[in-house]
Short mmCIF file of C-alpha atoms in Angstrom, two decimals:
data_model
loop_
_atom_site.label_atom_id
_atom_site.label_comp_id
_atom_site.label_asym_id
_atom_site.label_seq_id
_atom_site.Cartn_x
_atom_site.Cartn_y
_atom_site.Cartn_z
CA MET A 21 118.32 116.50 47.85
CA SER A 22 114.86 117.91 48.45
CA ALA A 23 113.30 114.61 47.66
CA GLN A 24 115.45 112.97 50.41
CA CYS A 25 114.52 115.72 52.85
CA CYS A 26 110.75 115.29 52.11
CA ALA A 27 111.31 111.45 52.53
CA GLY A 28 112.81 112.30 55.79
CA GLN A 29 109.97 114.38 56.94
CA LEU A 30 107.52 111.94 55.93
CA ALA A 31 109.44 109.26 57.90
CA CYS A 32 109.02 111.41 60.85
CA CYS A 33 105.40 111.53 60.55
CA CYS A 34 104.47 108.07 59.39
CA GLY A 35 107.63 105.85 59.99
CA SER A 36 107.84 103.26 62.84
CA ALA A 37 110.71 104.79 64.60
CA GLY A 38 109.67 108.50 64.97
CA CYS A 39 112.08 111.24 64.09
CA SER A 40 115.18 109.41 65.09
CA LEU A 41 115.21 108.03 61.44
CA CYS A 42 115.83 111.40 59.94
CA CYS A 43 118.08 113.00 62.67
CA ASP A 44 121.74 112.04 62.40
CA CYS A 45 122.55 113.77 65.77
CA CYS A 46 120.18 111.42 67.58
CA PRO A 47 121.72 108.51 69.38
CA ARG A 48 121.06 104.97 68.53
CA ILE A 49 117.69 104.04 70.04
CA ARG A 50 115.64 100.78 70.48
CA GLN A 51 112.36 100.82 68.69
CA SER A 52 110.59 99.64 71.80
CA LEU A 53 112.07 102.54 73.86
CA SER A 54 111.36 105.23 71.17
CA THR A 55 107.75 104.10 70.93
CA ARG A 56 107.10 104.35 74.55
CA PHE A 57 108.78 107.85 74.55
CA MET A 58 106.59 109.13 71.75
CA TYR A 59 103.29 108.02 73.63
CA ALA A 60 104.73 109.56 76.95
CA LEU A 61 105.36 112.80 74.82
CA TYR A 62 101.67 112.93 73.80
CA PHE A 63 100.57 112.17 77.37
CA ILE A 64 102.81 115.10 78.56
CA LEU A 65 101.28 117.47 76.07
CA VAL A 66 97.70 116.71 77.22
CA VAL A 67 98.68 116.95 80.98
CA VAL A 68 100.21 120.30 80.39
CA LEU A 69 97.29 121.38 78.64
CA CYS A 70 94.98 120.14 81.43
CA CYS A 71 97.07 122.24 84.06
CA ILE A 72 96.86 125.40 81.90
CA MET A 73 92.96 124.80 81.75
CA MET A 74 92.95 124.64 85.58
CA SER A 75 95.00 127.90 85.76
CA THR A 76 93.16 131.07 86.67
CA THR A 77 96.53 132.99 86.14
CA VAL A 78 96.80 131.89 82.54
CA ALA A 79 93.04 132.62 82.02
CA HIS A 80 93.69 136.30 83.26
CA LYS A 81 96.75 136.76 81.25
CA MET A 82 95.04 135.54 78.14
CA LYS A 83 92.17 137.85 78.57
CA GLU A 84 94.48 140.82 79.24
CA HIS A 85 97.05 140.45 76.53
CA ILE A 86 95.14 138.57 73.46
CA PRO A 87 93.40 141.12 71.28
CA PHE A 88 89.72 140.62 70.57
CA PHE A 89 89.74 137.80 73.20
CA GLU A 90 86.02 138.00 73.95
CA ASP A 91 85.10 138.29 70.30
CA MET A 92 87.18 135.18 69.60
CA CYS A 93 85.49 133.28 72.44
CA LYS A 94 82.06 134.14 71.17
CA GLY A 95 83.17 133.15 67.48
CA ILE A 96 84.06 129.51 68.65
CA LYS A 97 81.04 129.46 70.91
CA ALA A 98 83.07 128.81 74.06
CA GLY A 99 81.25 131.47 76.20
CA ASP A 100 81.81 135.38 76.64
CA THR A 101 85.15 134.63 78.22
CA CYS A 102 85.99 131.05 77.05
CA GLU A 103 84.68 129.69 80.32
CA LYS A 104 83.69 126.41 78.49
CA LEU A 105 87.52 125.79 77.69
CA VAL A 106 88.70 126.31 81.34
CA GLY A 107 87.75 124.63 84.66
CA TYR A 108 87.24 121.21 85.82
CA SER A 109 84.50 120.42 83.10
CA ALA A 110 87.13 121.26 80.27
CA VAL A 111 89.61 118.93 81.88
CA TYR A 112 87.04 116.29 82.15
CA ARG A 113 86.34 116.51 78.50
CA VAL A 114 90.03 116.63 77.37
CA CYS A 115 90.89 113.62 79.50
CA PHE A 116 87.96 111.74 78.19
CA GLY A 117 89.37 112.03 74.63
CA MET A 118 92.81 110.91 75.92
CA ALA A 119 91.43 108.13 77.85
CA CYS A 120 89.41 107.10 74.66
CA PHE A 121 92.55 107.30 72.62
CA PHE A 122 94.65 104.94 74.80
CA PHE A 123 91.71 102.62 75.26
CA ILE A 124 91.12 102.31 71.50
CA PHE A 125 94.87 101.31 71.10
CA CYS A 126 94.57 98.96 74.09
CA LEU A 127 91.89 97.09 72.12
CA LEU A 128 93.80 97.34 68.85
CA THR A 129 97.01 95.91 70.23
CA LEU A 130 95.50 92.92 71.99
CA LYS A 131 97.48 89.60 71.37
CA ILE A 132 100.50 91.17 69.54
CA ASN A 133 103.53 89.09 69.99
CA ASN A 134 106.00 90.75 67.71
CA SER A 135 106.37 94.00 65.62
CA LYS A 136 105.93 92.40 62.14
CA SER A 137 102.01 92.49 62.08
CA CYS A 138 100.12 95.24 60.62
CA ARG A 139 98.67 96.33 64.15
CA ALA A 140 102.25 96.45 65.53
CA HIS A 141 103.14 98.81 62.68
CA ILE A 142 100.31 101.13 63.64
CA HIS A 143 101.33 101.10 67.34
CA ASN A 144 105.04 101.70 66.47
CA GLY A 145 104.42 104.39 63.76
CA PHE A 146 102.10 107.03 62.06
CA TRP A 147 102.90 109.54 64.87
CA PHE A 148 101.53 112.65 63.02
CA PHE A 149 98.22 110.89 62.32
CA LYS A 150 98.12 109.64 65.86
CA LEU A 151 98.52 113.29 66.97
CA LEU A 152 95.84 114.50 64.72
CA LEU A 153 93.54 111.57 66.15
CA LEU A 154 94.32 112.52 69.79
CA GLY A 155 93.61 116.18 69.09
CA ALA A 156 90.32 115.37 67.38
CA MET A 157 89.25 113.05 70.12
CA CYS A 158 89.94 115.67 72.81
CA SER A 159 88.29 118.42 70.83
CA GLY A 160 85.30 116.31 70.02
CA ALA A 161 84.58 115.63 73.69
CA PHE A 162 83.44 119.22 73.85
CA PHE A 163 80.59 118.51 71.45
CA ILE A 164 78.91 115.63 73.53
CA PRO A 165 75.27 116.26 74.16
CA ASP A 166 73.93 116.61 77.56
CA GLN A 167 77.05 117.70 79.27
CA ASP A 168 75.71 117.62 82.82
CA THR A 169 74.91 113.94 82.72
CA PHE A 170 78.20 113.15 80.92
CA LEU A 171 80.24 115.01 83.52
CA ASN A 172 78.37 113.20 86.47
CA ALA A 173 78.97 109.84 84.93
CA TRP A 174 82.47 110.39 83.79
CA ARG A 175 83.46 111.63 87.33
CA TYR A 176 82.71 108.21 88.75
CA VAL A 177 84.42 106.35 85.93
CA GLY A 178 87.58 108.62 86.58
CA ALA A 179 87.41 107.92 90.38
CA VAL A 180 87.46 104.23 89.70
CA GLY A 181 90.18 104.35 87.28
CA GLY A 182 92.20 106.63 89.48
CA PHE A 183 92.08 104.29 92.24
CA LEU A 184 92.92 101.32 90.21
CA PHE A 185 95.88 103.16 88.95
CA ILE A 186 96.95 103.79 92.49
CA GLY A 187 96.21 100.05 93.36
CA ILE A 188 98.31 98.86 90.52
CA GLN A 189 101.33 101.03 91.75
CA LEU A 190 100.91 99.71 95.32
CA LEU A 191 100.91 96.21 94.16
CA LEU A 192 104.06 96.62 92.01
CA LEU A 193 105.76 98.29 94.99
CA VAL A 194 105.01 95.27 97.31
CA GLU A 195 106.21 92.95 94.45
CA PHE A 196 109.33 95.05 94.11
CA ALA A 197 110.22 94.60 97.92
CA HIS A 198 109.72 90.94 97.61
CA LYS A 199 111.61 90.54 94.51
CA TRP A 200 114.68 92.60 95.91
CA ASN A 201 114.99 90.53 99.01
CA LYS A 202 114.52 87.22 97.08
CA ASN A 203 117.23 88.12 94.54
CA TRP A 204 119.76 89.35 96.91
CA THR A 205 119.09 86.39 99.31
CA ALA A 206 119.79 83.98 96.37
CA GLY A 207 123.28 85.35 96.12
CA THR A 208 124.25 84.58 99.72
CA ALA A 209 124.50 80.75 98.64
CA SER A 210 127.68 81.60 96.74
CA ASN A 211 128.97 84.88 98.20
CA LYS A 212 128.38 85.74 101.89
CA LEU A 213 128.90 89.42 101.10
CA TRP A 214 125.34 89.54 99.98
CA TYR A 215 124.41 89.25 103.73
CA ALA A 216 126.40 92.46 104.40
CA SER A 217 124.42 94.21 101.50
CA LEU A 218 121.09 93.03 102.87
CA ALA A 219 121.98 94.26 106.28
CA LEU A 220 123.35 97.57 104.96
CA VAL A 221 120.29 98.34 102.84
CA THR A 222 118.03 97.41 105.54
CA LEU A 223 119.68 99.68 107.98
CA ILE A 224 119.48 102.62 105.59
CA MET A 225 115.72 101.96 104.86
CA TYR A 226 114.85 102.04 108.62
CA SER A 227 117.03 104.94 109.19
CA ILE A 228 115.16 106.97 106.55
CA ALA A 229 111.98 105.81 107.82
CA THR A 230 112.61 106.63 111.46
CA GLY A 231 114.46 109.86 110.67
CA GLY A 232 111.44 111.01 108.41
CA LEU A 233 108.91 110.31 111.23
CA VAL A 234 110.91 112.09 113.77
CA LEU A 235 111.47 115.10 111.52
CA MET A 236 107.66 115.20 110.68
CA ALA A 237 107.00 115.12 114.45
CA VAL A 238 109.38 118.08 114.98
CA PHE A 239 108.19 120.24 112.07
CA TYR A 240 104.48 119.30 111.68
CA THR A 241 103.38 119.18 115.32
CA GLN A 242 103.51 121.52 118.17
CA LYS A 243 103.19 121.22 121.92
CA ASP A 244 99.81 122.63 121.84
CA GLY A 245 97.34 121.58 118.93
CA CYS A 246 98.10 119.73 115.83
CA MET A 247 96.33 116.72 117.25
CA GLU A 248 95.39 115.23 113.93
CA ASN A 249 99.02 115.22 112.77
CA LYS A 250 100.10 113.60 116.03
CA ILE A 251 97.60 110.86 115.69
CA LEU A 252 98.41 110.16 112.06
CA LEU A 253 102.21 109.98 112.82
CA GLY A 254 101.56 107.73 115.73
CA VAL A 255 99.30 105.45 113.68
CA ASN A 256 101.65 105.20 110.56
CA GLY A 257 104.63 104.68 112.85
CA GLY A 258 102.89 101.96 114.63
CA LEU A 259 102.06 100.28 111.31
CA CYS A 260 105.66 100.34 110.25
CA LEU A 261 106.48 98.46 113.52
CA LEU A 262 103.68 96.25 113.06
CA ILE A 263 104.78 95.00 109.66
CA SER A 264 108.35 94.66 110.89
CA LEU A 265 107.25 92.42 113.62
CA VAL A 266 104.86 90.39 111.41
CA ALA A 267 107.72 89.78 108.81
CA ILE A 268 110.10 88.24 111.18
CA SER A 269 107.60 86.41 113.38
CA PRO A 270 108.17 82.66 113.51
CA TRP A 271 104.91 81.53 112.04
CA VAL A 272 105.51 83.79 108.89
CA GLN A 273 109.15 82.59 108.57
CA ASN A 274 108.11 78.89 108.56
CA ARG A 275 105.94 79.47 105.56
CA GLN A 276 108.00 82.13 103.87
CA PRO A 277 111.67 81.79 104.56
CA HIS A 278 112.43 84.77 102.04
CA SER A 279 110.40 87.17 104.28
CA GLY A 280 112.51 89.62 106.22
CA LEU A 281 113.11 93.22 107.38
CA LEU A 282 114.32 94.45 103.79
CA GLN A 283 110.73 94.13 102.50
CA SER A 284 109.25 95.84 105.64
CA GLY A 285 111.94 98.45 105.32
CA VAL A 286 111.03 99.48 101.74
CA ILE A 287 107.23 99.51 102.76
CA SER A 288 108.10 101.67 105.80
CA CYS A 289 110.07 104.23 103.65
CA TYR A 290 107.02 104.48 101.24
CA VAL A 291 104.66 104.94 104.30
CA THR A 292 106.94 107.66 105.55
CA TYR A 293 107.01 109.29 102.16
CA LEU A 294 103.26 109.21 101.77
CA THR A 295 102.71 110.43 105.21
CA PHE A 296 104.98 113.47 104.49
CA SER A 297 103.27 113.84 101.07
CA ALA A 298 99.92 113.97 102.84
CA LEU A 299 100.86 116.35 105.69
CA SER A 300 102.21 118.73 102.96
CA SER A 301 98.91 118.43 101.00
CA LYS A 302 96.97 119.37 104.06
CA PRO A 303 95.18 122.70 104.20
CA ALA A 304 97.08 125.07 106.46
CA GLU A 305 95.57 125.77 109.88
CA VAL A 306 95.24 129.37 110.74
CA VAL A 307 94.76 130.74 114.35
CA LEU A 308 94.92 134.05 116.04
CA ASP A 309 98.04 134.83 118.16
CA GLU A 310 98.03 136.84 121.33
CA HIS A 311 98.31 139.99 119.33
CA GLY A 312 95.32 139.04 117.14
CA LYS A 313 97.30 138.31 114.03
CA ASN A 314 96.79 135.17 111.92
CA VAL A 315 99.35 132.55 112.30
CA THR A 316 99.73 129.47 110.54
CA ILE A 317 100.50 126.35 112.58
CA CYS A 318 101.37 122.71 112.10
CA VAL A 319 103.60 123.47 109.17
CA PRO A 320 107.32 123.90 108.98
CA ASP A 321 108.31 127.81 109.42
CA PHE A 322 110.74 127.61 106.48
CA GLY A 323 107.97 126.43 104.19
CA GLN A 324 105.69 129.37 104.59
CA ASP A 325 107.61 131.79 102.53
CA LEU A 326 107.80 129.43 99.68
CA TYR A 327 103.94 128.80 99.69
CA ARG A 328 103.46 132.55 99.31
CA ASP A 329 104.92 132.34 95.70
CA GLU A 330 102.09 130.58 94.05
CA ASN A 331 103.75 130.61 90.61
CA LEU A 332 106.77 128.92 91.89
CA VAL A 333 104.96 126.25 93.84
CA THR A 334 102.67 125.65 90.75
CA ILE A 335 105.44 125.09 88.34
CA LEU A 336 107.43 122.85 90.72
CA GLY A 337 104.44 120.93 91.72
CA THR A 338 103.12 120.29 88.24
CA SER A 339 106.64 119.10 87.04
CA LEU A 340 106.93 116.71 90.02
CA LEU A 341 103.37 115.54 89.45
CA ILE A 342 104.00 114.80 85.61
CA GLY A 343 107.30 113.10 86.57
CA CYS A 344 105.87 110.80 89.18
CA ILE A 345 102.98 109.71 86.95
CA LEU A 346 105.23 109.10 84.09
CA TYR A 347 107.63 107.07 86.08
CA SER A 348 104.70 105.06 87.42
CA CYS A 349 103.38 104.48 83.82
CA LEU A 350 106.70 103.43 82.29
CA THR A 351 107.94 101.21 85.13
CA SER A 352 104.59 99.32 85.35
CA THR A 353 104.30 98.57 81.83
CA THR A 354 107.45 96.38 81.46
CA ARG A 355 106.84 92.63 80.87
CA SER A 356 108.30 91.59 84.25
CA SER A 357 105.63 94.04 85.97
CA SER A 358 102.84 92.61 83.95
CA ASP A 359 103.90 89.05 84.95
CA ALA A 360 104.10 90.04 88.51
CA LEU A 361 100.59 91.46 88.47
CA GLN A 362 99.35 88.08 87.01
CA GLY A 363 101.37 86.00 89.65
CA ARG A 364 104.02 84.71 87.40
CA TYR A 365 107.55 84.69 89.05
CA ALA A 366 110.74 83.20 88.10
CA ALA A 367 111.92 80.04 90.03
CA PRO A 368 114.03 80.78 93.15
CA GLU A 369 116.67 78.40 91.92
CA LEU A 370 116.95 80.46 88.76
CA GLU A 371 117.60 83.65 90.42
CA ILE A 372 120.98 85.36 89.82
CA ALA A 373 121.89 88.01 92.56
CA ARG A 374 122.53 91.35 90.80
CA CYS A 375 122.71 94.95 92.05
CA CYS A 376 120.38 96.09 89.24
CA PHE A 377 117.94 93.09 89.68
CA CYS A 378 114.95 94.93 87.96
CA PHE A 379 116.48 94.03 84.66
CA SER A 380 117.84 91.02 83.06
CA PRO A 381 121.47 90.58 82.78
CA GLY A 382 121.40 91.88 79.02
CA GLY A 383 118.82 94.49 79.66
CA GLU A 384 115.07 94.26 78.87
CA ASP A 385 115.74 92.56 75.41
CA THR A 386 118.83 90.86 74.13
CA GLU A 387 117.47 90.25 70.64
CA GLU A 388 119.05 91.31 67.38
CA GLN A 389 120.40 94.98 67.52
CA GLN A 390 121.15 95.37 63.84
CA PRO A 391 119.94 98.50 61.90
CA GLY A 392 116.70 98.18 60.03
CA LYS A 393 116.00 99.03 56.59
CA GLU A 394 114.50 102.29 57.07
CA GLY A 395 117.55 103.84 58.92
CA PRO A 396 120.72 103.19 60.91
CA ARG A 397 119.62 105.31 63.94
CA VAL A 398 116.91 102.72 65.14
CA ILE A 399 117.60 99.26 66.67
CA TYR A 400 114.58 97.01 65.73
CA ASP A 401 114.56 94.78 69.03
CA GLU A 402 111.09 93.26 68.75
CA LYS A 403 111.25 91.12 65.60
CA LYS A 404 111.17 87.93 67.51
CA GLY A 405 108.97 88.99 70.33
CA THR A 406 107.76 92.22 72.07
CA VAL A 407 109.75 93.65 74.90
CA TYR A 408 106.65 94.81 76.65
CA ILE A 409 102.79 93.90 76.19
CA TYR A 410 101.36 96.63 73.95
CA SER A 411 97.68 96.32 75.30
CA TYR A 412 98.86 96.33 78.78
CA PHE A 413 101.05 99.45 78.04
CA HIS A 414 98.01 101.35 76.69
CA PHE A 415 95.76 100.11 79.50
CA VAL A 416 98.14 101.75 82.21
CA PHE A 417 98.09 105.03 80.30
CA PHE A 418 94.27 104.78 79.97
CA LEU A 419 94.07 104.47 83.83
CA ALA A 420 96.75 107.26 84.18
CA SER A 421 94.59 109.57 82.11
CA LEU A 422 91.75 109.07 84.64
CA TYR A 423 94.16 109.64 87.51
CA VAL A 424 95.32 112.88 86.01
CA MET A 425 91.87 113.93 85.48
CA MET A 426 90.94 113.31 89.15
CA THR A 427 94.21 114.73 90.46
CA VAL A 428 94.34 117.89 88.55
CA THR A 429 90.55 118.61 89.46
CA ASN A 430 91.14 118.00 93.02
CA TRP A 431 89.17 114.66 93.23
CA PHE A 432 85.77 115.34 94.63
CA ASN A 433 86.30 119.10 95.44
CA TYR A 434 86.26 119.89 91.68
CA GLU A 435 83.87 122.86 91.62
CA SER A 436 86.31 125.23 93.41
CA ALA A 437 89.51 123.58 92.15
CA ASN A 438 92.21 125.38 90.30
CA ILE A 439 95.97 124.54 89.74
CA GLU A 440 97.39 127.46 91.79
CA SER A 441 95.57 126.32 95.03
CA PHE A 442 96.19 122.58 94.31
CA PHE A 443 99.50 122.62 95.88
CA SER A 444 98.78 124.71 98.86
CA GLY A 445 96.48 122.15 100.34
CA SER A 446 93.31 119.95 99.85
CA TRP A 447 91.59 117.70 102.00
CA SER A 448 90.80 115.43 99.07
CA ILE A 449 94.39 114.86 98.10
CA PHE A 450 95.22 114.46 101.87
CA TRP A 451 92.89 111.56 102.25
CA VAL A 452 93.58 110.06 98.93
CA LYS A 453 97.37 109.81 100.07
CA MET A 454 96.54 108.66 103.41
CA ALA A 455 94.24 105.83 102.13
CA SER A 456 97.02 104.90 99.65
CA CYS A 457 99.39 104.54 102.64
CA TRP A 458 97.05 102.36 104.52
CA ILE A 459 96.14 100.14 101.51
CA CYS A 460 99.89 99.62 100.91
CA VAL A 461 100.40 98.30 104.36
CA LEU A 462 97.27 96.10 104.13
CA LEU A 463 98.54 94.71 100.82
CA TYR A 464 101.97 93.81 102.22
CA LEU A 465 100.25 92.26 105.22
CA CYS A 466 98.17 90.20 103.01
CA THR A 467 101.12 88.73 101.18
CA LEU A 468 102.62 87.70 104.65
CA VAL A 469 99.30 86.42 106.22
CA ALA A 470 97.73 84.74 103.21
CA PRO A 471 99.97 81.50 103.32
CA LEU A 472 98.90 81.09 106.94
CA CYS A 473 95.36 81.38 106.01
CA CYS A 474 95.59 79.18 103.03
CA PRO A 475 98.33 76.59 104.01
CA THR A 476 97.43 74.06 101.09
CA ARG A 477 97.92 76.90 98.36
CA GLU A 478 101.31 77.70 96.81
CA PHE A 479 102.34 81.49 97.13
CA SER A 480 105.14 82.71 94.87
CA VAL A 481 106.52 85.80 96.66
#
């Protein structure tokens, strides 16, 4: 019995399907899904560590409650109060180790077509040793010589990678809008109810976008002042109107019959969301009222009490940040997303209209779902071909590591950054979100105008 237990524990550390092999209470899970879950778990652990390093509250609590804290810090040569293990420079080093970890696996998994090769086994297993490797690389970054030069150079690498990560998400959003419209439009040939579905969803999208802009005009502007907010709301509202008019213009319709209001409605909703997110990230404006008291303006009154509870805002904001980044990583690493970024689309005549059009009729992969030899709880679904592109998966997480590094350290205002003030307002975060909003509109306009500028070239959107 003890031998079987040891074997089960060894499988958890080294096997190709993680701990689901030795846990009878775990549900049946695909190998491709369990592998991505484990890498995502590693990513979450490092992100949480980065947030702790940027927290002044945690640093003070540790200093107060850990006995011989200063002696311990001096013993590991981290400074008198472990200042080398906190702050933006520590986050830069940890994210450098995580980025190197994913980049190495990106190179290791190039050109893998199924899960039978040796490199595929490394990708899908050996989780304990991978955790040790990740920890060693994150720790080893603290021993890099000439730290000032390293931090300055790594900052620019992080900025490029962070913007590239944002760009990939924006490209996939535009592709998602086109794919949605094309899929549901294909269903109108056999069932006219798809027209009603298109009209209903389009109406909902524009209602959300219009309602959101109106609510922001009510809560984020005042009769006197808040001129920046008024200008930004006017500009972004005008951009939503512009893309809607261009999408249904006759010259665009002649070249792209599938272009319509559904795509522009999706983009308008995303523009509204980014506008709200940017205004929420904007530093609060404080003025003196007639009684000489400080008054915060240009923010909702009901949000002022919430922002006073820094711990609550920090926990909620950090959870939301991790969730959004993970969602972006996992949704942009599917094979269909990778094909879309490379300009490969299914032929229109092969489209089958479905409510859940993002997935194939049988899911991401319909290959053999029989238990493998190593255990009954894992479905080995990649024997004939991989469900996702391994190297591209690691490359997206490599970029996500850089994006986390720049976001948690407040982009270019890194010296005064901490996780508590991160969610209460930052000009860097504000302008990054506004720039993302405008780039998204520009990308969508390019997909509409490009066929007009290059009439001899075929565009598959």
